[in-house]
Amino acid sequence: MSSRPLVRVAVLALAVAEGVLTLISEEDPYGAVPIAIAVLALVVLERRPVPAFLATLPAVLYPGAIVPAIIALYVVSSRYRDWWIIAGCGLLAAAGFVFPTTEFAPSIWDSYTLLGVIYFTMTALAPILLGQFLRSRRELALRLEEVKEAREHERRLDAEAVLAKERNQLAREMHDVVSHQVSLIAVQATALQVSTADPDARQAAGNLRQLSVNTLDELRHMVNLLRASGTPSTELTPQPTLTDLERLIAGSAIDARLVGDVPDGLEPPVQRAIYRTIQEALTNVRKHAPGASATIEISHDDTDLTVTVTNTRPTRPTLALPSARHGLVGLQERAALLGGKLHTGPLPDGGFQLRLRLPVTAIGMARG
């Protein structure tokens, strides 16, 4: 019997209606007691199916109300998998249906009685089969849901495996190609630093060698992070912080100075965003404004933290270097993740300015 209130009320009403009609037809007031017991048994049928079924059998024997027994037999069949319980209840129900029709007659094996046995056995079998069908349907629905969840889990695992394979392949390509080229740059810079007698050339070669070494070091960290992406052990601790700004500016091979104070208490993602912004700005100055000087200004107020990198116009011829602007796109994405904005653009005097603005409420800055 369904747990929905309307269905429960309808079933009880049907059992009561059958009992009332049976009492009217039999004209025997004593039959009200087993009928009342059978109807009350339906109330506890969900919690105690087998005892409730047994309580409906007296009403079947006297005065002949069979609806409560059929309903109880259906619930027993839908709740239990043990065929001994189901078959036993079915036989009891069939016997109870047949017994009143014999009227204790000696000719129990006459044709009418045998037909009654067949009919009432089928009557008992119908709720059993219906209950088993609905039970199998529920179990099949649960199995299909489990299969769906398992397939979804396998799909996620396959996607993660593909991504891990692609990350590993990309990491190998980055290591094999980029590190090889940067290593050659470092070796040639070292050779130039040793062989040249020009102090300016020696200093430039030393800066070039140091930049190559730093690039290789960061490349190694990035390759490790790329290979570890998607695993619980992924850590960003090798990433630089604002304490490395002085080293970054000193090794930039350009005339750069830092203006303003770096606020305390910044979260690591914010520190990395500021560091990468300054690093990308200095890289662009070296590439696109040879001989220019740069000013890095960090300021903050009650609402925003602002990092501004401004460079003068180039003093040497600009080389045509490849650029896809991926660096600026990455900086814009970093800023957006922190709720900030990145502005870039040329200046009237031929210079260039990059400005990162982050809201104080989003960067976790310690307040005094």
CSV table of C-alpha atoms in Angstrom, one decimal:
chain,number,residue,atom,x,y,z
A,1,MET,CA,0.0,0.0,0.0
A,2,SER,CA,1.4,3.4,-1.0
A,3,SER,CA,2.5,5.8,1.7
A,4,ARG,CA,0.7,8.6,0.1
A,5,PRO,CA,-2.1,9.9,2.4
A,6,LEU,CA,-4.8,10.0,-0.3
A,7,VAL,CA,-4.2,6.4,-1.3
A,8,ARG,CA,-4.2,5.2,2.3
A,9,VAL,CA,-7.5,6.9,3.0
A,10,ALA,CA,-9.0,5.5,-0.3
A,11,VAL,CA,-7.9,2.0,0.7
A,12,LEU,CA,-9.3,2.2,4.2
A,13,ALA,CA,-12.5,3.6,2.8
A,14,LEU,CA,-12.8,0.7,0.4
A,15,ALA,CA,-12.3,-1.8,3.2
A,16,VAL,CA,-14.9,-0.1,5.4
A,17,ALA,CA,-17.4,0.0,2.5
A,18,GLU,CA,-16.9,-3.7,1.9
A,19,GLY,CA,-17.4,-4.5,5.6
A,20,VAL,CA,-20.5,-2.4,5.9
A,21,LEU,CA,-22.0,-4.0,2.8
A,22,THR,CA,-21.1,-7.5,4.0
A,23,LEU,CA,-22.8,-6.8,7.4
A,24,ILE,CA,-25.9,-5.6,5.7
A,25,SER,CA,-26.1,-8.6,3.4
A,26,GLU,CA,-25.4,-11.1,6.2
A,27,GLU,CA,-27.6,-9.4,8.8
A,28,ASP,CA,-25.3,-10.6,11.6
A,29,PRO,CA,-24.0,-7.9,14.0
A,30,TYR,CA,-21.3,-10.2,15.4
A,31,GLY,CA,-19.4,-10.0,12.1
A,32,ALA,CA,-18.5,-6.4,12.9
A,33,VAL,CA,-15.8,-7.5,15.3
A,34,PRO,CA,-13.5,-9.3,12.8
A,35,ILE,CA,-14.2,-6.6,10.2
A,36,ALA,CA,-13.2,-3.9,12.6
A,37,ILE,CA,-10.0,-5.8,13.5
A,38,ALA,CA,-9.2,-6.2,9.8
A,39,VAL,CA,-9.7,-2.5,9.0
A,40,LEU,CA,-7.6,-1.5,12.1
A,41,ALA,CA,-4.9,-3.9,10.9
A,42,LEU,CA,-4.6,-1.9,7.7
A,43,VAL,CA,-3.5,1.1,9.8
A,44,VAL,CA,-0.4,-0.7,11.0
A,45,LEU,CA,0.2,-2.5,7.7
A,46,GLU,CA,3.2,-0.4,6.7
A,47,ARG,CA,5.0,-1.2,9.9
A,48,ARG,CA,4.0,-4.8,10.5
A,49,PRO,CA,3.0,-6.4,7.2
A,50,VAL,CA,2.8,-10.0,8.2
A,51,PRO,CA,1.0,-9.6,11.6
A,52,ALA,CA,-1.4,-7.2,9.9
A,53,PHE,CA,-2.1,-9.8,7.2
A,54,LEU,CA,-2.8,-12.5,9.8
A,55,ALA,CA,-5.2,-10.1,11.6
A,56,THR,CA,-7.3,-9.8,8.4
A,57,LEU,CA,-7.9,-13.5,8.0
A,58,PRO,CA,-10.7,-13.8,10.6
A,59,ALA,CA,-12.7,-11.4,8.6
A,60,VAL,CA,-12.3,-13.6,5.5
A,61,LEU,CA,-13.6,-16.6,7.4
A,62,TYR,CA,-16.4,-14.7,9.0
A,63,PRO,CA,-18.3,-12.9,7.7
A,64,GLY,CA,-16.4,-13.1,4.4
A,65,ALA,CA,-14.8,-9.6,3.9
A,66,ILE,CA,-11.8,-10.2,1.6
A,67,VAL,CA,-10.6,-6.7,0.6
A,68,PRO,CA,-8.4,-6.2,3.7
A,69,ALA,CA,-6.7,-9.5,3.2
A,70,ILE,CA,-6.0,-8.8,-0.5
A,71,ILE,CA,-4.6,-5.4,0.4
A,72,ALA,CA,-2.4,-6.9,3.1
A,73,LEU,CA,-1.2,-9.7,0.9
A,74,TYR,CA,-0.2,-7.2,-1.7
A,75,VAL,CA,1.9,-5.2,0.8
A,76,VAL,CA,3.5,-8.4,2.1
A,77,SER,CA,4.5,-9.4,-1.4
A,78,SER,CA,5.9,-5.9,-2.2
A,79,ARG,CA,7.9,-5.8,1.0
A,80,TYR,CA,9.5,-9.3,1.3
A,81,ARG,CA,11.8,-11.2,-1.0
A,82,ASP,CA,11.5,-14.5,0.9
A,83,TRP,CA,9.3,-16.8,-1.2
A,84,TRP,CA,8.5,-19.0,1.9
A,85,ILE,CA,6.8,-16.0,3.5
A,86,ILE,CA,5.0,-15.0,0.4
A,87,ALA,CA,3.9,-18.5,-0.5
A,88,GLY,CA,2.7,-19.2,3.1
A,89,CYS,CA,0.7,-16.0,3.2
A,90,GLY,CA,-0.8,-16.8,-0.3
A,91,LEU,CA,-1.8,-20.3,0.8
A,92,LEU,CA,-3.4,-18.9,4.0
A,93,ALA,CA,-5.3,-16.4,1.9
A,94,ALA,CA,-6.5,-18.9,-0.6
A,95,ALA,CA,-7.6,-21.3,2.1
A,96,GLY,CA,-9.4,-18.5,3.8
A,97,PHE,CA,-11.2,-17.6,0.6
A,98,VAL,CA,-12.2,-21.2,-0.1
A,99,PHE,CA,-13.2,-22.3,3.4
A,100,PRO,CA,-16.4,-20.4,3.7
A,101,THR,CA,-17.7,-21.7,0.4
A,102,THR,CA,-17.5,-25.4,1.5
A,103,GLU,CA,-20.0,-24.9,4.4
A,104,PHE,CA,-18.4,-28.0,6.0
A,105,ALA,CA,-20.1,-30.1,3.4
A,106,PRO,CA,-18.9,-33.7,3.0
A,107,SER,CA,-18.7,-33.4,-0.8
A,108,ILE,CA,-15.7,-31.1,-0.5
A,109,TRP,CA,-14.2,-32.4,-3.8
A,110,ASP,CA,-17.2,-31.7,-5.9
A,111,SER,CA,-16.8,-29.6,-9.1
A,112,TYR,CA,-18.1,-26.3,-7.6
A,113,THR,CA,-15.7,-26.5,-4.7
A,114,LEU,CA,-12.8,-27.3,-7.1
A,115,LEU,CA,-13.7,-24.3,-9.2
A,116,GLY,CA,-13.8,-22.2,-6.0
A,117,VAL,CA,-10.3,-23.3,-5.1
A,118,ILE,CA,-9.1,-22.3,-8.6
A,119,TYR,CA,-10.8,-19.0,-8.5
A,120,PHE,CA,-9.8,-18.0,-5.0
A,121,THR,CA,-6.2,-19.2,-5.6
A,122,MET,CA,-6.0,-16.9,-8.5
A,123,THR,CA,-7.5,-14.2,-6.4
A,124,ALA,CA,-4.8,-14.7,-3.8
A,125,LEU,CA,-2.1,-14.9,-6.5
A,126,ALA,CA,-3.1,-11.6,-8.2
A,127,PRO,CA,-1.9,-9.3,-5.3
A,128,ILE,CA,1.2,-11.4,-4.9
A,129,LEU,CA,2.2,-11.0,-8.5
A,130,LEU,CA,1.3,-7.2,-8.4
A,131,GLY,CA,3.4,-6.7,-5.3
A,132,GLN,CA,6.4,-8.6,-6.8
A,133,PHE,CA,6.1,-6.6,-10.0
A,134,LEU,CA,6.1,-3.3,-8.3
A,135,ARG,CA,9.0,-4.4,-6.0
A,136,SER,CA,11.0,-5.4,-9.0
A,137,ARG,CA,10.2,-2.1,-10.7
A,138,ARG,CA,11.5,-0.1,-7.7
A,139,GLU,CA,14.6,-2.2,-7.5
A,140,LEU,CA,15.2,-1.8,-11.3
A,141,ALA,CA,14.8,2.0,-10.9
A,142,LEU,CA,17.4,2.0,-8.1
A,143,ARG,CA,19.8,-0.1,-10.2
A,144,LEU,CA,19.4,2.2,-13.2
A,145,GLU,CA,20.2,5.2,-11.0
A,146,GLU,CA,23.3,3.4,-9.6
A,147,VAL,CA,24.4,2.5,-13.1
A,148,LYS,CA,23.9,6.2,-14.2
A,149,GLU,CA,26.0,7.4,-11.2
A,150,ALA,CA,28.7,4.8,-12.0
A,151,ARG,CA,28.8,5.9,-15.6
A,152,GLU,CA,29.0,9.5,-14.7
A,153,HIS,CA,31.8,8.7,-12.3
A,154,GLU,CA,33.7,6.8,-14.9
A,155,ARG,CA,33.2,9.7,-17.4
A,156,ARG,CA,34.7,12.1,-14.9
A,157,LEU,CA,37.6,9.7,-14.3
A,158,ASP,CA,38.2,9.4,-18.0
A,159,ALA,CA,38.1,13.1,-18.5
A,160,GLU,CA,40.5,13.6,-15.6
A,161,ALA,CA,42.8,11.0,-17.1
A,162,VAL,CA,42.8,12.7,-20.5
A,163,LEU,CA,43.5,16.0,-18.9
A,164,ALA,CA,46.3,14.5,-16.8
A,165,LYS,CA,47.8,13.0,-20.0
A,166,GLU,CA,47.6,16.3,-21.8
A,167,ARG,CA,49.1,18.2,-18.9
A,168,ASN,CA,52.0,15.7,-18.7
A,169,GLN,CA,52.6,16.0,-22.4
A,170,LEU,CA,52.5,19.8,-22.2
A,171,ALA,CA,54.9,19.7,-19.3
A,172,ARG,CA,57.3,17.5,-21.2
A,173,GLU,CA,57.2,19.8,-24.2
A,174,MET,CA,57.7,22.9,-22.0
A,175,HIS,CA,60.7,21.3,-20.3
A,176,ASP,CA,62.3,19.8,-23.5
A,177,VAL,CA,61.8,22.8,-25.8
A,178,VAL,CA,61.8,25.9,-23.6
A,179,SER,CA,64.5,24.7,-21.1
A,180,HIS,CA,66.7,23.7,-24.0
A,181,GLN,CA,66.5,27.1,-25.6
A,182,VAL,CA,66.9,29.1,-22.3
A,183,SER,CA,69.9,26.9,-21.3
A,184,LEU,CA,71.6,27.7,-24.6
A,185,ILE,CA,71.0,31.4,-23.9
A,186,ALA,CA,72.5,31.0,-20.4
A,187,VAL,CA,75.5,29.2,-21.8
A,188,GLN,CA,76.1,31.8,-24.5
A,189,ALA,CA,75.7,34.6,-22.1
A,190,THR,CA,78.2,33.1,-19.8
A,191,ALA,CA,80.7,32.7,-22.6
A,192,LEU,CA,80.2,36.3,-23.6
A,193,GLN,CA,80.6,37.5,-20.1
A,194,VAL,CA,84.0,35.6,-19.9
A,195,SER,CA,85.3,36.6,-23.3
A,196,THR,CA,84.3,40.2,-23.7
A,197,ALA,CA,86.4,43.1,-22.4
A,198,ASP,CA,83.7,45.7,-22.6
A,199,PRO,CA,82.3,46.3,-19.1
A,200,ASP,CA,78.8,47.2,-20.4
A,201,ALA,CA,78.7,44.0,-22.5
A,202,ARG,CA,79.9,42.0,-19.5
A,203,GLN,CA,77.2,43.4,-17.3
A,204,ALA,CA,74.6,42.8,-19.9
A,205,ALA,CA,75.8,39.3,-20.4
A,206,GLY,CA,75.7,38.7,-16.6
A,207,ASN,CA,72.2,40.0,-16.4
A,208,LEU,CA,71.2,37.8,-19.3
A,209,ARG,CA,72.7,34.8,-17.7
A,210,GLN,CA,70.9,35.5,-14.4
A,211,LEU,CA,67.6,36.0,-16.1
A,212,SER,CA,68.0,32.7,-17.9
A,213,VAL,CA,68.8,30.9,-14.6
A,214,ASN,CA,65.7,32.5,-13.0
A,215,THR,CA,63.6,31.5,-16.0
A,216,LEU,CA,64.8,27.9,-15.8
A,217,ASP,CA,64.0,27.9,-12.1
A,218,GLU,CA,60.5,29.2,-12.5
A,219,LEU,CA,60.0,26.9,-15.5
A,220,ARG,CA,60.9,23.9,-13.3
A,221,HIS,CA,58.3,25.0,-10.7
A,222,MET,CA,55.6,25.6,-13.3
A,223,VAL,CA,56.3,22.1,-14.9
A,224,ASN,CA,56.0,20.5,-11.4
A,225,LEU,CA,52.7,22.4,-10.8
A,226,LEU,CA,51.4,21.4,-14.2
A,227,ARG,CA,52.1,17.7,-13.6
A,228,ALA,CA,50.6,17.9,-10.2
A,229,SER,CA,47.4,19.7,-11.3
A,230,GLY,CA,44.2,17.9,-10.3
A,231,THR,CA,45.9,15.9,-7.5
A,232,PRO,CA,45.4,16.6,-3.7
A,233,SER,CA,49.1,17.2,-3.3
A,234,THR,CA,49.1,20.3,-5.6
A,235,GLU,CA,50.8,23.2,-3.8
A,236,LEU,CA,51.6,26.7,-4.9
A,237,THR,CA,54.3,27.3,-2.3
A,238,PRO,CA,57.1,27.5,-4.8
A,239,GLN,CA,55.4,30.6,-6.3
A,240,PRO,CA,57.0,34.0,-5.6
A,241,THR,CA,55.7,36.5,-3.0
A,242,LEU,CA,56.2,40.2,-2.6
A,243,THR,CA,59.4,39.6,-0.6
A,244,ASP,CA,60.9,38.7,-4.0
A,245,LEU,CA,60.1,42.1,-5.6
A,246,GLU,CA,63.5,43.6,-4.9
A,247,ARG,CA,65.2,40.6,-6.5
A,248,LEU,CA,62.8,40.8,-9.5
A,249,ILE,CA,63.5,44.5,-10.0
A,250,ALA,CA,67.3,44.1,-9.6
A,251,GLY,CA,67.4,41.3,-12.1
A,252,SER,CA,65.2,43.0,-14.7
A,253,ALA,CA,68.1,44.5,-16.6
A,254,ILE,CA,66.3,47.8,-16.9
A,255,ASP,CA,66.5,51.0,-14.9
A,256,ALA,CA,63.5,50.5,-12.6
A,257,ARG,CA,62.6,51.8,-9.1
A,258,LEU,CA,59.9,50.9,-6.6
A,259,VAL,CA,57.8,53.7,-5.1
A,260,GLY,CA,55.5,53.2,-2.2
A,261,ASP,CA,55.1,50.7,0.5
A,262,VAL,CA,53.8,47.1,0.1
A,263,PRO,CA,50.9,46.6,2.6
A,264,ASP,CA,51.1,43.8,5.1
A,265,GLY,CA,48.8,40.9,5.5
A,266,LEU,CA,48.0,40.2,1.9
A,267,GLU,CA,46.8,36.8,1.0
A,268,PRO,CA,49.1,34.6,-1.1
A,269,PRO,CA,46.9,34.8,-4.3
A,270,VAL,CA,47.0,38.6,-4.1
A,271,GLN,CA,50.8,38.6,-3.6
A,272,ARG,CA,51.2,36.4,-6.6
A,273,ALA,CA,48.9,38.5,-8.7
A,274,ILE,CA,50.9,41.7,-7.9
A,275,TYR,CA,54.2,40.0,-8.4
A,276,ARG,CA,53.2,38.5,-11.8
A,277,THR,CA,51.8,41.9,-12.9
A,278,ILE,CA,55.1,43.7,-12.2
A,279,GLN,CA,57.0,40.8,-13.7
A,280,GLU,CA,55.0,40.9,-16.9
A,281,ALA,CA,55.2,44.7,-17.1
A,282,LEU,CA,59.0,44.7,-16.8
A,283,THR,CA,59.2,41.9,-19.4
A,284,ASN,CA,57.2,44.0,-21.8
A,285,VAL,CA,59.5,47.0,-21.2
A,286,ARG,CA,62.5,44.9,-22.1
A,287,LYS,CA,60.8,43.6,-25.2
A,288,HIS,CA,59.1,46.6,-26.5
A,289,ALA,CA,60.8,49.7,-25.0
A,290,PRO,CA,64.6,49.1,-25.1
A,291,GLY,CA,66.5,51.6,-23.0
A,292,ALA,CA,63.4,52.9,-21.2
A,293,SER,CA,63.2,53.3,-17.5
A,294,ALA,CA,60.3,52.2,-15.4
A,295,THR,CA,58.6,53.3,-12.2
A,296,ILE,CA,56.7,50.8,-10.1
A,297,GLU,CA,54.3,52.5,-7.7
A,298,ILE,CA,52.2,50.7,-5.1
A,299,SER,CA,49.6,52.6,-3.2
A,300,HIS,CA,46.4,51.9,-1.3
A,301,ASP,CA,43.6,53.6,0.5
A,302,ASP,CA,40.4,52.6,2.2
A,303,THR,CA,38.9,51.2,-1.0
A,304,ASP,CA,41.6,50.0,-3.4
A,305,LEU,CA,45.1,48.8,-3.7
A,306,THR,CA,46.7,50.1,-6.9
A,307,VAL,CA,49.9,48.9,-8.6
A,308,THR,CA,51.1,51.1,-11.5
A,309,VAL,CA,54.0,50.4,-13.7
A,310,THR,CA,55.0,53.3,-16.0
A,311,ASN,CA,57.9,53.3,-18.5
A,312,THR,CA,59.3,56.1,-20.6
A,313,ARG,CA,59.7,56.0,-24.3
A,314,PRO,CA,62.4,53.7,-25.8
A,315,THR,CA,65.8,55.1,-26.4
A,316,ARG,CA,67.0,52.4,-28.6
A,317,PRO,CA,65.6,50.8,-31.8
A,318,THR,CA,62.7,48.4,-31.0
A,319,LEU,CA,63.2,44.8,-32.3
A,320,ALA,CA,60.2,43.0,-33.8
A,321,LEU,CA,59.7,40.3,-31.2
A,322,PRO,CA,56.8,37.8,-31.3
A,323,SER,CA,54.0,38.5,-29.0
A,324,ALA,CA,50.5,37.0,-28.7
A,325,ARG,CA,49.5,39.2,-25.7
A,326,HIS,CA,48.9,36.0,-23.6
A,327,GLY,CA,50.7,37.6,-20.7
A,328,LEU,CA,48.3,40.5,-20.5
A,329,VAL,CA,45.3,38.2,-20.9
A,330,GLY,CA,46.5,36.1,-18.0
A,331,LEU,CA,47.0,39.2,-15.9
A,332,GLN,CA,43.4,40.3,-16.6
A,333,GLU,CA,42.1,36.9,-15.6
A,334,ARG,CA,44.1,37.0,-12.3
A,335,ALA,CA,42.7,40.5,-11.6
A,336,ALA,CA,39.1,39.4,-12.4
A,337,LEU,CA,39.4,36.4,-10.0
A,338,LEU,CA,40.2,38.9,-7.2
A,339,GLY,CA,37.4,41.3,-8.2
A,340,GLY,CA,39.9,43.8,-9.6
A,341,LYS,CA,40.6,45.4,-13.0
A,342,LEU,CA,43.7,45.8,-15.2
A,343,HIS,CA,44.2,48.8,-17.4
A,344,THR,CA,46.9,49.2,-20.1
A,345,GLY,CA,47.6,51.9,-22.6
A,346,PRO,CA,50.1,54.2,-24.2
A,347,LEU,CA,51.1,57.6,-22.7
A,348,PRO,CA,51.2,61.0,-24.7
A,349,ASP,CA,55.0,61.2,-24.3
A,350,GLY,CA,55.5,57.8,-26.0
A,351,GLY,CA,55.7,55.7,-22.8
A,352,PHE,CA,53.3,53.0,-21.6
A,353,GLN,CA,51.4,52.4,-18.4
A,354,LEU,CA,50.0,49.3,-16.8
A,355,ARG,CA,47.7,49.7,-13.8
A,356,LEU,CA,46.3,46.9,-11.5
A,357,ARG,CA,43.5,47.9,-9.2
A,358,LEU,CA,42.2,45.5,-6.5
A,359,PRO,CA,39.4,46.2,-4.0
A,360,VAL,CA,40.5,46.1,-0.4
A,361,THR,CA,37.5,44.0,0.6
A,362,ALA,CA,38.6,41.2,-1.8
A,363,ILE,CA,42.3,41.0,-1.1
A,364,GLY,CA,42.3,40.2,2.6
A,365,MET,CA,44.5,43.2,3.6
A,366,ALA,CA,45.1,43.5,7.3
A,367,ARG,CA,43.6,46.6,8.8
A,368,GLY,CA,45.2,48.4,11.6
